[in-house]
Amino acid sequence: MSGFRRGLAACTLAVALSLTVFNAAAATPRFAIEGDRFVLDGKPHVIRSGEMHYPRIPREFWRERLRQARAMGLNTVTTYVFWNLHEPEPGRFDFSGNLDIAAFIRIAKEEGLDTIVRPGPYICTELDFGGFPAWLLRTPGLRVRSMDPRFLAAGERYLRRVHQELAPLLSSRGGPILMMQIENEYGSYGRDRDYMRTAQRQMIEAGFDLPLFTSDGAGPHYFEGGPLPDVTAVINFDGDVADAEAAFDALREFRPRGPRMVGEYWAGWFDHWGETHHTTPPERAASTVEWFLQRGISFNLYMFHGGTSFGWLAGANYSREMPYQPDTTSYDYDAPVDEAGRITAKYRALRETIGRHLQAGETLPPLPEAGAPTIAVPRFALRESVALLDALPMLSKPVSAKLPRNMEALDQNYGFVLYRASVPAKARGKLTVDEVRDYATVLADGKPVGTLDRRFGERELDADLKPGTRLDLLVENMGRINFGARLDEERKGITRSVRVGAEEVFDWTHYSLPLSDLSGLRYSQRAQTGPAFWRGEFRLDRAGSTFLDTRGWGKGHVWVNGHHLGRHWKIGPQQTLFVPAPWLRQGRNEVVVLDVEGGAAERSLQGLTDPVYDTAPDALKPARPAKPR
């Protein structure tokens, strides 16, 4: 290129860049926070929001769910951003298909809804590791939600990449994203003001130049660490009108000025395996929302539609009574729109309440036409199978090591690890594993001899193991803890050592089993005992959503037409798995079940029109005392 042309090109580029900067600066923000109120397009504004998470809803359903939200009287939808899905490996980002958050927000705007975005990086939401990517745990000593420079660098890279997707949609540029949250409920975790200031700075430097806010539980012990002095603070709680009054009294005492908003009003709740299914009365949610609207308080219903924690998404909690509480696959949350997208009594009660408090000239849209109804699938048999131990060469390449390695040390994020070793010559008697994260099926010479369940602190198995026995430990990652102080401890698999009697077991072979591709399995008609994959099929005249009935099976996972539905477990309360209509097809549909326990009386399934919740009577057996660490 000649010097003249190079100069002309540089001049043209400079003019274009200056015009871009001018236009961005000249854009009038749609949304602002002025004193004690929110302002939208120059007018006082009350946010009526409901939470939905795009990865928990098949993309084909997005518009229908958003249209339902608008018809209930909501004017905003709130969503987290799932870092663990968007960056599954360091530096490898994915915003395509069901992860296209920008498309989700554009569709919401087309349906008359603005958006609130909560990018984290920590998001909790009953999600594995609180939404952090598991690869962070591959770095020894790394601490999340802290000033650890390795964590901060990874989080900054992620936020800048999210900004690339969302920049044109920010309210500062006239877009539908009204405001964004800094971190998430940090007051329930720590007291590091430097960290929260850094989290704020990272969002601003990433380019998020719109109003920011923090969200925490309602109480002084949460306010001490979460809110920032110059940032709008919103609060999270559940309960009735009395609980709402107490929560806002606490907020007003802590922060006398500023708009009042419930960042999460828990209109339902989630379930743990082995515990009871949660429901809340529609009348309680409706009366509390009425109290909000009578006082001009903005709110976000958590959840408006919960959807499903498909695949390995589900996280876990812990309590004083239980050292580990894994979450179910269903994230129905007893929400106004249920897991299958059907409106409920709670939806109708809330719609009626909101309809009494619309602004002048505002009307409720008509209820959208119901989508395709759920369908029943006649019972069908799964006759083909392959034992998991026989399938190991088709699924994994062995890795040898002196000591057992945890899942993260094997560069694995989710799934199972099969640990194999021989019982030492002098060893005999009881098996001790320190410790199992989170559920181990123990096999001796290929035969099941027992299980170890982290929920009860189980580390010992009274099995009479003899020298030379081939010992296999199939260890399942049941979901990393997503809330509380134990986030950094959530490495999976076997975390320390294994002993038989008094002898430590060495020289392990590891088989990583993320089970992301089952196409290489080779089935037969042979009967199987122990962990095995079972395959069957059913045919449909028309596709529709259904609930796959897993009663009669023990514990494992289900795939339909290659889509990983999630985990099933006979202990309940979830006894069915939601199968969305877009994942089914007219004609032949293939189902694969990984049965971890073996021993199911009947290898068959059926599809139901409604979910089943039922907790097994012995699901919560007394906890065994754990050995001190």
XYZ file of C-alpha atoms in Angstrom:
629
model
C 0.000 0.000 0.000
C 1.346 3.469 -0.886
C 2.106 6.022 1.826
C -0.846 8.181 0.679
C -3.249 5.273 0.854
C -1.941 4.217 4.243
C -2.438 7.779 5.521
C -5.937 7.985 4.058
C -6.880 4.625 5.601
C -5.533 5.667 8.991
C -7.453 8.956 8.834
C -10.672 7.179 7.861
C -10.243 4.693 10.713
C -9.611 7.500 13.195
C -12.777 9.332 12.104
C -14.806 6.117 12.351
C -13.478 5.391 15.827
C -14.167 8.927 17.011
C -17.733 8.752 15.705
C -18.212 5.405 17.477
C -16.968 6.881 20.755
C -19.179 9.964 20.292
C -22.271 7.929 19.533
C -21.683 5.679 22.550
C -21.192 8.688 24.801
C -24.209 10.459 23.373
C -26.556 7.529 23.968
C -28.971 8.382 26.770
C -29.116 5.659 29.419
C -32.591 4.142 29.593
C -32.275 3.266 33.252
C -30.930 5.082 36.289
C -31.035 5.079 40.076
C -32.051 8.473 41.477
C -32.257 8.768 45.242
C -34.835 6.287 46.508
C -36.217 5.204 43.168
C -35.476 3.502 39.896
C -36.048 5.582 36.757
C -36.780 4.072 33.327
C -37.021 6.278 30.254
C -37.299 9.315 32.506
C -40.157 7.980 34.667
C -40.231 6.361 38.128
C -40.179 2.612 37.707
C -41.067 -0.416 39.830
C -39.291 -3.575 38.693
C -41.561 -6.614 38.573
C -39.109 -9.390 37.740
C -38.991 -13.155 37.622
C -35.887 -15.349 37.489
C -35.239 -17.799 34.633
C -31.956 -19.389 33.597
C -31.416 -19.939 29.885
C -29.238 -23.105 30.304
C -31.976 -24.786 32.331
C -34.561 -24.314 29.554
C -34.229 -25.740 26.027
C -33.798 -22.848 23.608
C -36.932 -23.906 21.720
C -38.921 -23.021 24.873
C -37.378 -19.613 25.598
C -39.981 -17.485 23.851
C -42.918 -19.381 25.297
C -41.582 -19.056 28.858
C -40.799 -15.357 28.405
C -44.250 -14.749 26.978
C -45.715 -16.446 30.046
C -43.688 -14.118 32.274
C -45.027 -11.035 30.520
C -48.598 -12.354 30.706
C -48.280 -12.787 34.485
C -47.568 -9.072 34.713
C -43.784 -9.088 34.930
C -41.857 -6.346 33.151
C -38.364 -7.795 33.669
C -36.602 -11.148 33.639
C -33.485 -11.855 35.707
C -30.836 -14.428 34.881
C -27.488 -15.573 36.144
C -24.600 -16.165 33.737
C -23.122 -19.675 34.004
C -19.328 -19.334 33.907
C -18.793 -23.109 34.177
C -20.732 -23.662 30.938
C -19.416 -20.673 29.020
C -15.749 -21.487 29.723
C -15.605 -25.285 30.140
C -11.817 -25.225 29.757
C -9.454 -22.283 30.338
C -9.733 -19.796 27.474
C -12.244 -21.886 25.496
C -15.548 -20.003 25.461
C -18.947 -21.072 24.220
C -21.943 -18.751 23.726
C -23.700 -20.840 21.107
C -27.027 -22.670 21.021
C -28.548 -22.978 24.463
C -25.747 -20.783 25.857
C -26.539 -17.795 23.618
C -27.398 -15.390 26.412
C -27.557 -12.397 24.056
C -30.255 -14.160 22.016
C -32.176 -14.930 25.218
C -32.129 -11.243 26.175
C -33.138 -10.105 22.691
C -36.092 -12.506 22.690
C -37.095 -11.203 26.133
C -37.114 -7.653 24.754
C -39.240 -8.740 21.801
C -41.744 -10.091 24.337
C -41.814 -6.806 26.274
C -39.359 -7.686 29.045
C -36.251 -5.876 30.210
C -33.437 -7.859 31.830
C -31.321 -7.910 34.962
C -28.080 -9.884 34.562
C -26.104 -11.471 37.389
C -22.732 -12.600 35.973
C -21.100 -13.622 39.257
C -18.456 -14.919 38.768
C -19.980 -16.790 41.755
C -23.718 -17.408 41.332
C -24.698 -20.228 43.779
C -28.101 -21.213 42.216
C -27.811 -24.836 43.368
C -25.271 -25.251 40.581
C -22.124 -27.387 40.717
C -19.402 -25.332 42.492
C -21.705 -22.295 42.538
C -21.120 -21.773 38.823
C -17.331 -21.704 39.023
C -15.629 -23.867 36.379
C -14.210 -27.012 37.945
C -10.839 -26.453 36.291
C -10.097 -23.764 38.876
C -9.612 -26.620 41.349
C -6.761 -28.053 39.288
C -4.523 -25.271 40.628
C -3.227 -26.348 44.057
C -4.085 -23.867 46.791
C -6.240 -21.601 44.632
C -8.971 -19.891 46.643
C -12.133 -18.654 44.962
C -13.942 -15.505 46.106
C -10.678 -14.067 47.388
C -7.784 -11.815 46.416
C -5.880 -14.823 45.086
C -4.392 -13.327 41.877
C -4.886 -16.574 39.952
C -8.607 -16.535 40.684
C -8.925 -12.810 39.970
C -7.171 -13.154 36.612
C -9.486 -15.969 35.530
C -12.570 -14.069 36.662
C -11.475 -10.904 34.885
C -10.966 -12.779 31.616
C -14.434 -14.285 31.935
C -16.146 -10.930 32.646
C -14.460 -9.275 29.676
C -15.656 -12.089 27.440
C -19.231 -11.770 28.752
C -19.062 -8.047 27.979
C -18.267 -8.849 24.358
C -21.603 -10.665 24.153
C -23.707 -8.165 26.070
C -22.223 -4.737 25.301
C -24.847 -3.643 22.711
C -27.650 -4.692 25.073
C -26.670 -2.565 28.090
C -29.100 0.167 29.206
C -26.205 2.644 29.021
C -26.401 2.121 25.250
C -30.188 2.123 25.092
C -30.490 -1.649 25.504
C -32.751 -3.837 27.654
C -30.235 -4.843 30.374
C -31.254 -2.436 33.141
C -28.585 -3.236 35.708
C -26.131 -5.924 36.766
C -25.138 -7.523 40.052
C -21.685 -7.489 41.622
C -20.700 -10.965 42.891
C -23.558 -12.757 44.709
C -24.529 -12.915 48.385
C -20.951 -12.369 49.472
C -22.165 -11.422 52.962
C -23.059 -15.089 53.461
C -19.460 -16.066 52.719
C -16.858 -13.511 53.795
C -15.902 -10.051 55.054
C -13.155 -9.060 52.624
C -13.953 -5.513 51.481
C -10.879 -5.448 49.245
C -12.270 -8.428 47.361
C -15.703 -6.849 46.890
C -14.109 -3.597 45.734
C -12.013 -5.579 43.280
C -15.115 -7.384 42.022
C -16.753 -3.985 41.426
C -13.670 -2.626 39.672
C -13.398 -5.678 37.425
C -16.964 -5.226 36.223
C -16.446 -1.550 35.488
C -13.133 -2.156 33.723
C -14.711 -4.968 31.701
C -17.032 -2.289 30.280
C -20.220 -2.679 32.313
C -20.990 1.038 32.589
C -24.598 0.675 33.750
C -26.063 0.716 37.289
C -24.626 -2.005 39.533
C -26.001 -3.517 42.733
C -25.248 -6.096 45.411
C -27.653 -8.735 46.717
C -27.532 -10.322 50.183
C -29.644 -11.917 52.859
C -31.631 -9.549 55.065
C -29.769 -9.064 58.328
C -26.778 -7.333 59.949
C -24.556 -10.447 59.744
C -25.032 -10.434 55.942
C -24.739 -6.676 55.525
C -21.355 -6.655 57.243
C -19.569 -8.280 54.303
C -21.756 -7.988 51.197
C -22.968 -4.480 50.337
C -20.625 -1.694 49.237
C -21.120 1.865 50.545
C -21.729 3.533 47.179
C -23.620 0.698 45.473
C -27.355 -0.037 45.599
C -28.079 -2.899 48.007
C -31.014 -5.281 47.519
C -32.051 -8.106 49.845
C -33.068 -11.769 49.578
C -35.573 -13.625 51.751
C -38.669 -15.821 51.835
C -41.753 -15.932 54.005
C -44.893 -13.880 54.497
C -45.717 -10.214 55.004
C -44.286 -10.209 58.529
C -40.980 -11.546 57.187
C -41.005 -8.863 54.486
C -41.584 -6.105 57.040
C -38.726 -7.352 59.203
C -36.390 -7.652 56.210
C -36.994 -4.114 54.988
C -36.775 -2.697 58.507
C -33.309 -4.253 58.701
C -32.342 -2.837 55.298
C -33.599 0.654 56.175
C -31.648 0.620 59.426
C -28.487 -0.378 57.572
C -29.032 1.768 54.459
C -31.492 4.639 55.122
C -31.432 5.847 51.515
C -31.725 4.094 48.188
C -34.372 2.192 46.256
C -36.009 -0.759 47.933
C -35.932 -4.085 46.113
C -36.081 -7.809 46.808
C -33.310 -9.284 44.701
C -34.651 -12.784 45.386
C -38.070 -13.378 46.872
C -38.056 -17.138 47.309
C -41.527 -18.074 46.117
C -40.563 -21.766 46.316
C -37.562 -23.910 47.236
C -35.291 -26.627 45.869
C -34.899 -30.298 46.828
C -32.076 -32.500 48.114
C -31.841 -36.216 47.395
C -33.294 -38.240 50.237
C -35.254 -35.354 51.724
C -38.827 -34.130 51.248
C -40.172 -32.295 48.196
C -40.740 -28.603 48.923
C -43.898 -26.654 48.153
C -45.137 -23.260 49.329
C -48.721 -21.934 49.392
C -49.710 -19.715 46.440
C -51.539 -17.413 48.861
C -48.343 -16.608 50.751
C -46.479 -15.544 47.613
C -49.443 -13.512 46.340
C -50.039 -11.648 49.603
C -46.345 -10.813 50.007
C -46.086 -9.541 46.424
C -49.199 -7.450 47.092
C -47.395 -5.935 50.077
C -44.429 -5.083 47.828
C -46.583 -3.419 45.190
C -48.633 -1.422 47.667
C -45.375 0.199 48.814
C -43.686 0.603 45.458
C -41.062 -2.046 46.287
C -39.395 -3.708 43.315
C -39.015 -7.479 43.384
C -37.590 -10.505 41.621
C -39.411 -13.818 42.058
C -36.898 -16.616 42.536
C -37.843 -18.655 40.574
C -40.519 -17.699 38.046
C -39.616 -20.854 36.123
C -36.904 -23.108 37.500
C -36.489 -25.655 34.718
C -34.030 -28.522 35.018
C -30.412 -28.943 36.103
C -29.711 -31.226 33.162
C -26.674 -33.489 33.022
C -24.121 -32.715 35.728
C -25.390 -29.197 36.557
C -26.809 -29.872 40.028
C -24.782 -28.747 43.033
C -24.946 -29.575 46.733
C -25.160 -28.104 50.213
C -24.305 -29.153 53.755
C -25.788 -28.567 57.189
C -25.098 -29.274 60.845
C -27.041 -32.500 60.563
C -25.763 -33.657 57.173
C -22.165 -33.262 55.971
C -23.309 -33.344 52.358
C -26.689 -32.724 50.673
C -26.718 -33.242 46.890
C -29.406 -31.413 44.903
C -31.890 -33.179 42.662
C -31.876 -32.926 38.879
C -35.251 -31.184 38.870
C -35.118 -27.450 39.545
C -38.900 -27.077 39.466
C -38.626 -24.934 42.641
C -42.436 -25.016 43.049
C -42.337 -22.025 40.715
C -45.355 -20.289 39.084
C -44.481 -22.070 35.822
C -43.604 -25.693 36.482
C -40.718 -27.745 35.100
C -42.730 -28.698 31.992
C -43.762 -25.090 31.300
C -47.308 -25.304 32.641
C -48.902 -22.453 34.565
C -49.887 -23.272 38.146
C -52.238 -22.013 40.842
C -49.360 -19.858 42.081
C -49.074 -18.261 38.628
C -52.783 -17.409 38.570
C -52.695 -15.981 42.097
C -49.704 -13.783 41.269
C -51.195 -12.652 37.955
C -54.362 -11.558 39.721
C -52.339 -9.696 42.355
C -50.085 -7.912 39.858
C -53.100 -7.038 37.720
C -54.439 -4.903 40.577
C -51.291 -2.760 40.657
C -50.537 -1.875 37.051
C -49.435 1.615 36.085
C -51.826 4.001 34.349
C -52.465 2.827 30.811
C -50.873 -0.580 31.395
C -52.826 -3.785 30.768
C -52.052 -7.436 31.249
C -51.396 -9.337 28.048
C -53.763 -12.245 27.488
C -52.610 -15.617 28.703
C -50.561 -17.221 25.941
C -51.913 -20.326 24.332
C -50.787 -23.440 26.136
C -47.878 -25.207 24.498
C -47.932 -28.829 23.529
C -49.320 -30.907 26.431
C -47.152 -33.486 28.120
C -47.585 -37.002 26.782
C -47.611 -40.493 28.194
C -45.217 -43.072 26.784
C -46.272 -46.717 27.159
C -43.899 -48.885 29.165
C -40.989 -50.227 27.117
C -38.191 -52.665 27.901
C -34.424 -52.061 27.908
C -33.089 -55.409 26.764
C -29.548 -54.606 25.602
C -26.755 -54.019 28.099
C -23.032 -53.804 28.694
C -21.310 -54.022 32.072
C -19.478 -50.841 33.000
C -16.315 -52.798 33.819
C -16.398 -54.382 30.355
C -17.006 -50.968 28.780
C -13.965 -49.290 30.343
C -11.754 -49.645 27.224
C -14.530 -48.008 25.157
C -14.874 -45.062 27.538
C -11.473 -44.206 28.988
C -7.704 -44.533 28.757
C -6.125 -45.775 32.005
C -3.849 -43.530 34.081
C -1.478 -45.117 36.605
C -0.254 -43.544 39.832
C 1.139 -44.659 43.190
C -1.636 -42.942 45.145
C -5.250 -42.358 44.107
C -5.686 -39.065 42.278
C -8.724 -36.875 42.649
C -10.909 -36.058 39.670
C -9.435 -32.604 39.096
C -5.884 -33.999 39.070
C -7.060 -36.195 36.192
C -8.190 -33.044 34.290
C -11.787 -34.196 34.669
C -14.687 -31.945 35.652
C -17.745 -34.185 36.080
C -18.901 -37.795 36.086
C -17.279 -40.862 37.661
C -13.787 -42.182 38.252
C -13.138 -45.939 38.420
C -10.201 -46.634 40.787
C -8.587 -50.078 40.443
C -5.872 -51.741 42.511
C -4.963 -55.111 44.047
C -5.343 -55.740 47.754
C -1.788 -55.949 49.224
C -0.298 -59.252 50.300
C -0.526 -58.595 54.040
C -3.867 -56.816 53.925
C -7.110 -58.318 55.078
C -10.446 -57.120 56.386
C -12.189 -53.798 56.492
C -11.960 -51.185 53.720
C -11.259 -47.567 54.727
C -11.428 -44.718 52.189
C -10.349 -41.238 53.242
C -12.410 -39.850 51.792
C -15.122 -40.496 49.186
C -16.405 -37.558 47.177
C -19.255 -38.359 46.902
C -20.625 -41.896 46.447
C -18.629 -45.070 45.940
C -19.776 -48.444 44.665
C -17.231 -51.014 45.890
C -16.531 -54.142 43.838
C -14.274 -57.080 44.728
C -13.200 -59.170 41.734
C -16.012 -57.528 39.775
C -18.786 -58.242 42.291
C -20.515 -55.460 44.282
C -19.787 -55.676 48.026
C -21.153 -52.367 49.307
C -21.314 -48.590 49.019
C -19.921 -45.521 50.774
C -22.146 -42.447 50.937
C -20.694 -39.030 51.793
C -24.103 -37.820 52.994
C -23.561 -39.888 56.125
C -19.820 -39.453 56.462
C -19.241 -43.089 55.479
C -15.568 -44.000 55.097
C -15.484 -47.626 56.223
C -16.956 -50.800 54.745
C -17.024 -54.096 56.607
C -15.992 -56.256 53.676
C -13.709 -59.251 54.160
C -11.194 -58.347 51.457
C -8.373 -60.829 50.905
C -4.858 -60.388 49.488
C -4.748 -60.295 45.706
C -8.410 -59.289 45.331
C -9.011 -56.877 42.469
C -10.515 -53.842 44.157
C -12.634 -51.442 42.078
C -14.073 -48.243 43.513
C -16.562 -46.530 41.215
C -16.776 -42.995 42.640
C -19.452 -40.567 41.499
C -19.222 -36.782 41.649
C -22.706 -35.974 42.983
C -22.242 -32.205 42.598
C -19.834 -29.781 44.211
C -21.027 -27.752 47.182
C -22.361 -24.434 45.891
C -22.884 -22.385 49.067
C -20.925 -21.664 52.220
C -17.357 -21.831 53.420
C -16.501 -25.243 51.925
C -16.368 -24.180 48.266
C -12.584 -24.503 48.086
C -12.629 -28.057 49.452
C -14.723 -29.566 46.672
C -12.260 -31.754 44.826
C -13.913 -35.009 43.821
C -13.150 -38.706 43.645
C -10.856 -40.128 46.341
C -9.145 -37.227 48.044
C -6.513 -38.981 50.186
C -5.884 -42.671 50.739
C -7.324 -46.192 50.808
C -6.546 -48.927 53.339
C -7.513 -52.565 53.700
C -7.159 -53.500 57.323
C -3.991 -51.745 58.484
C -2.314 -51.725 55.062
C -2.457 -48.772 52.676
C -3.268 -49.646 49.066
C -0.870 -48.327 46.387
C -0.412 -48.583 42.615
C -3.767 -47.424 41.285
C -5.155 -47.460 37.775
C -7.642 -44.649 37.099
C -10.389 -44.608 34.469
C -11.897 -41.150 33.930
C -15.589 -41.441 33.069
C -17.085 -38.051 32.176
C -19.552 -40.018 29.999
C -19.810 -37.212 27.478
C -19.874 -39.674 24.572
C -21.533 -43.088 24.816
C -21.478 -43.835 21.095
C -18.646 -46.352 21.455
C -20.561 -48.714 23.750
C -21.142 -52.222 22.409
C -24.301 -53.804 23.773
C -25.431 -57.416 23.941
C -28.446 -59.396 25.142
C -26.563 -60.859 28.118
C -27.893 -60.327 31.636
C -25.688 -58.101 33.799
C -25.040 -57.733 37.502
C -23.412 -54.703 39.032
C -22.985 -51.329 37.327
C -24.100 -51.486 33.693
C -25.496 -49.503 30.791
C -28.921 -50.586 29.542
C -30.395 -49.577 26.192
C -33.945 -49.597 24.885
C -36.202 -47.646 22.571
C -39.741 -46.400 22.166
C -41.689 -44.942 19.256
C -43.874 -41.854 19.104
C -46.578 -40.781 16.697
C -45.984 -37.194 17.828
C -43.342 -35.586 20.001
C -44.216 -33.993 23.318
C -42.613 -33.451 26.699
C -42.887 -36.297 29.190
C -41.678 -37.377 32.610
C -39.646 -40.584 32.481
C -40.647 -42.806 35.388
C -37.492 -44.217 37.017
C -39.202 -46.062 39.869
C -37.940 -49.617 40.035
C -34.387 -48.584 39.196
C -31.724 -47.923 41.806
C -29.289 -45.101 41.148
C -27.750 -43.729 37.998
C -28.178 -41.502 34.968
C -30.374 -41.390 31.872
C -29.740 -40.278 28.292
C -32.486 -39.852 25.667
C -31.416 -39.503 22.036
C -27.959 -38.546 23.285
C -29.213 -35.833 25.665
C -28.132 -36.321 29.270
C -31.295 -35.825 31.342
C -29.518 -36.087 34.672
C -29.386 -38.245 37.784
C -32.048 -40.568 39.164
C -32.035 -42.216 42.596
C -34.631 -44.435 44.205
C -34.402 -42.568 47.539
C -36.333 -39.637 45.990
C -38.022 -37.297 46.356
C -37.648 -36.995 42.572
C -38.882 -40.197 40.949
C -39.235 -38.939 37.359
C -36.932 -37.150 34.913
C -38.267 -34.390 32.670
C -37.776 -35.020 28.945
C -38.383 -31.855 26.869
C -40.293 -32.264 23.613
C -37.465 -30.823 21.437
C -35.258 -33.729 22.526
C -37.783 -36.307 21.281
C -38.797 -37.107 17.735
C -41.545 -38.771 15.812
C -40.673 -42.414 15.322
C -37.777 -44.140 17.109
C -36.266 -42.710 20.316
C -33.291 -44.280 22.083
C -32.858 -44.425 25.866
C -29.674 -45.372 27.741
C -29.675 -45.897 31.505
C -26.529 -46.209 33.589
C -27.604 -48.352 36.536
C -24.916 -47.958 39.201
C -26.402 -50.331 41.744
C -27.651 -53.161 39.539
C -30.381 -55.479 40.682
C -33.421 -53.695 39.280
C -36.359 -56.083 39.279
C -37.631 -54.962 35.882
C -35.563 -53.285 33.176
C -38.299 -51.048 31.792
C -39.434 -47.417 31.748
C -42.536 -45.430 30.903
C -43.320 -41.775 30.305
C -45.862 -39.970 32.505
C -47.773 -36.735 31.977
C -46.895 -35.476 35.471
C -43.916 -35.722 37.805
C -43.801 -38.053 40.797
C -42.320 -37.012 44.143
C -41.895 -39.681 46.799
C -39.159 -40.087 49.406
C -38.120 -43.618 50.306
C -38.801 -44.396 53.994
C -35.158 -45.246 54.771
C -33.612 -42.412 52.733
C -32.455 -40.498 55.789
C -30.854 -43.226 57.849
C -28.915 -42.096 60.959
C -25.569 -40.549 60.124
C -22.521 -42.578 61.034
C -19.844 -40.619 62.873
C -17.054 -39.600 60.520
C -13.445 -40.151 61.509
C -11.580 -36.944 62.345
C -9.579 -35.565 59.450
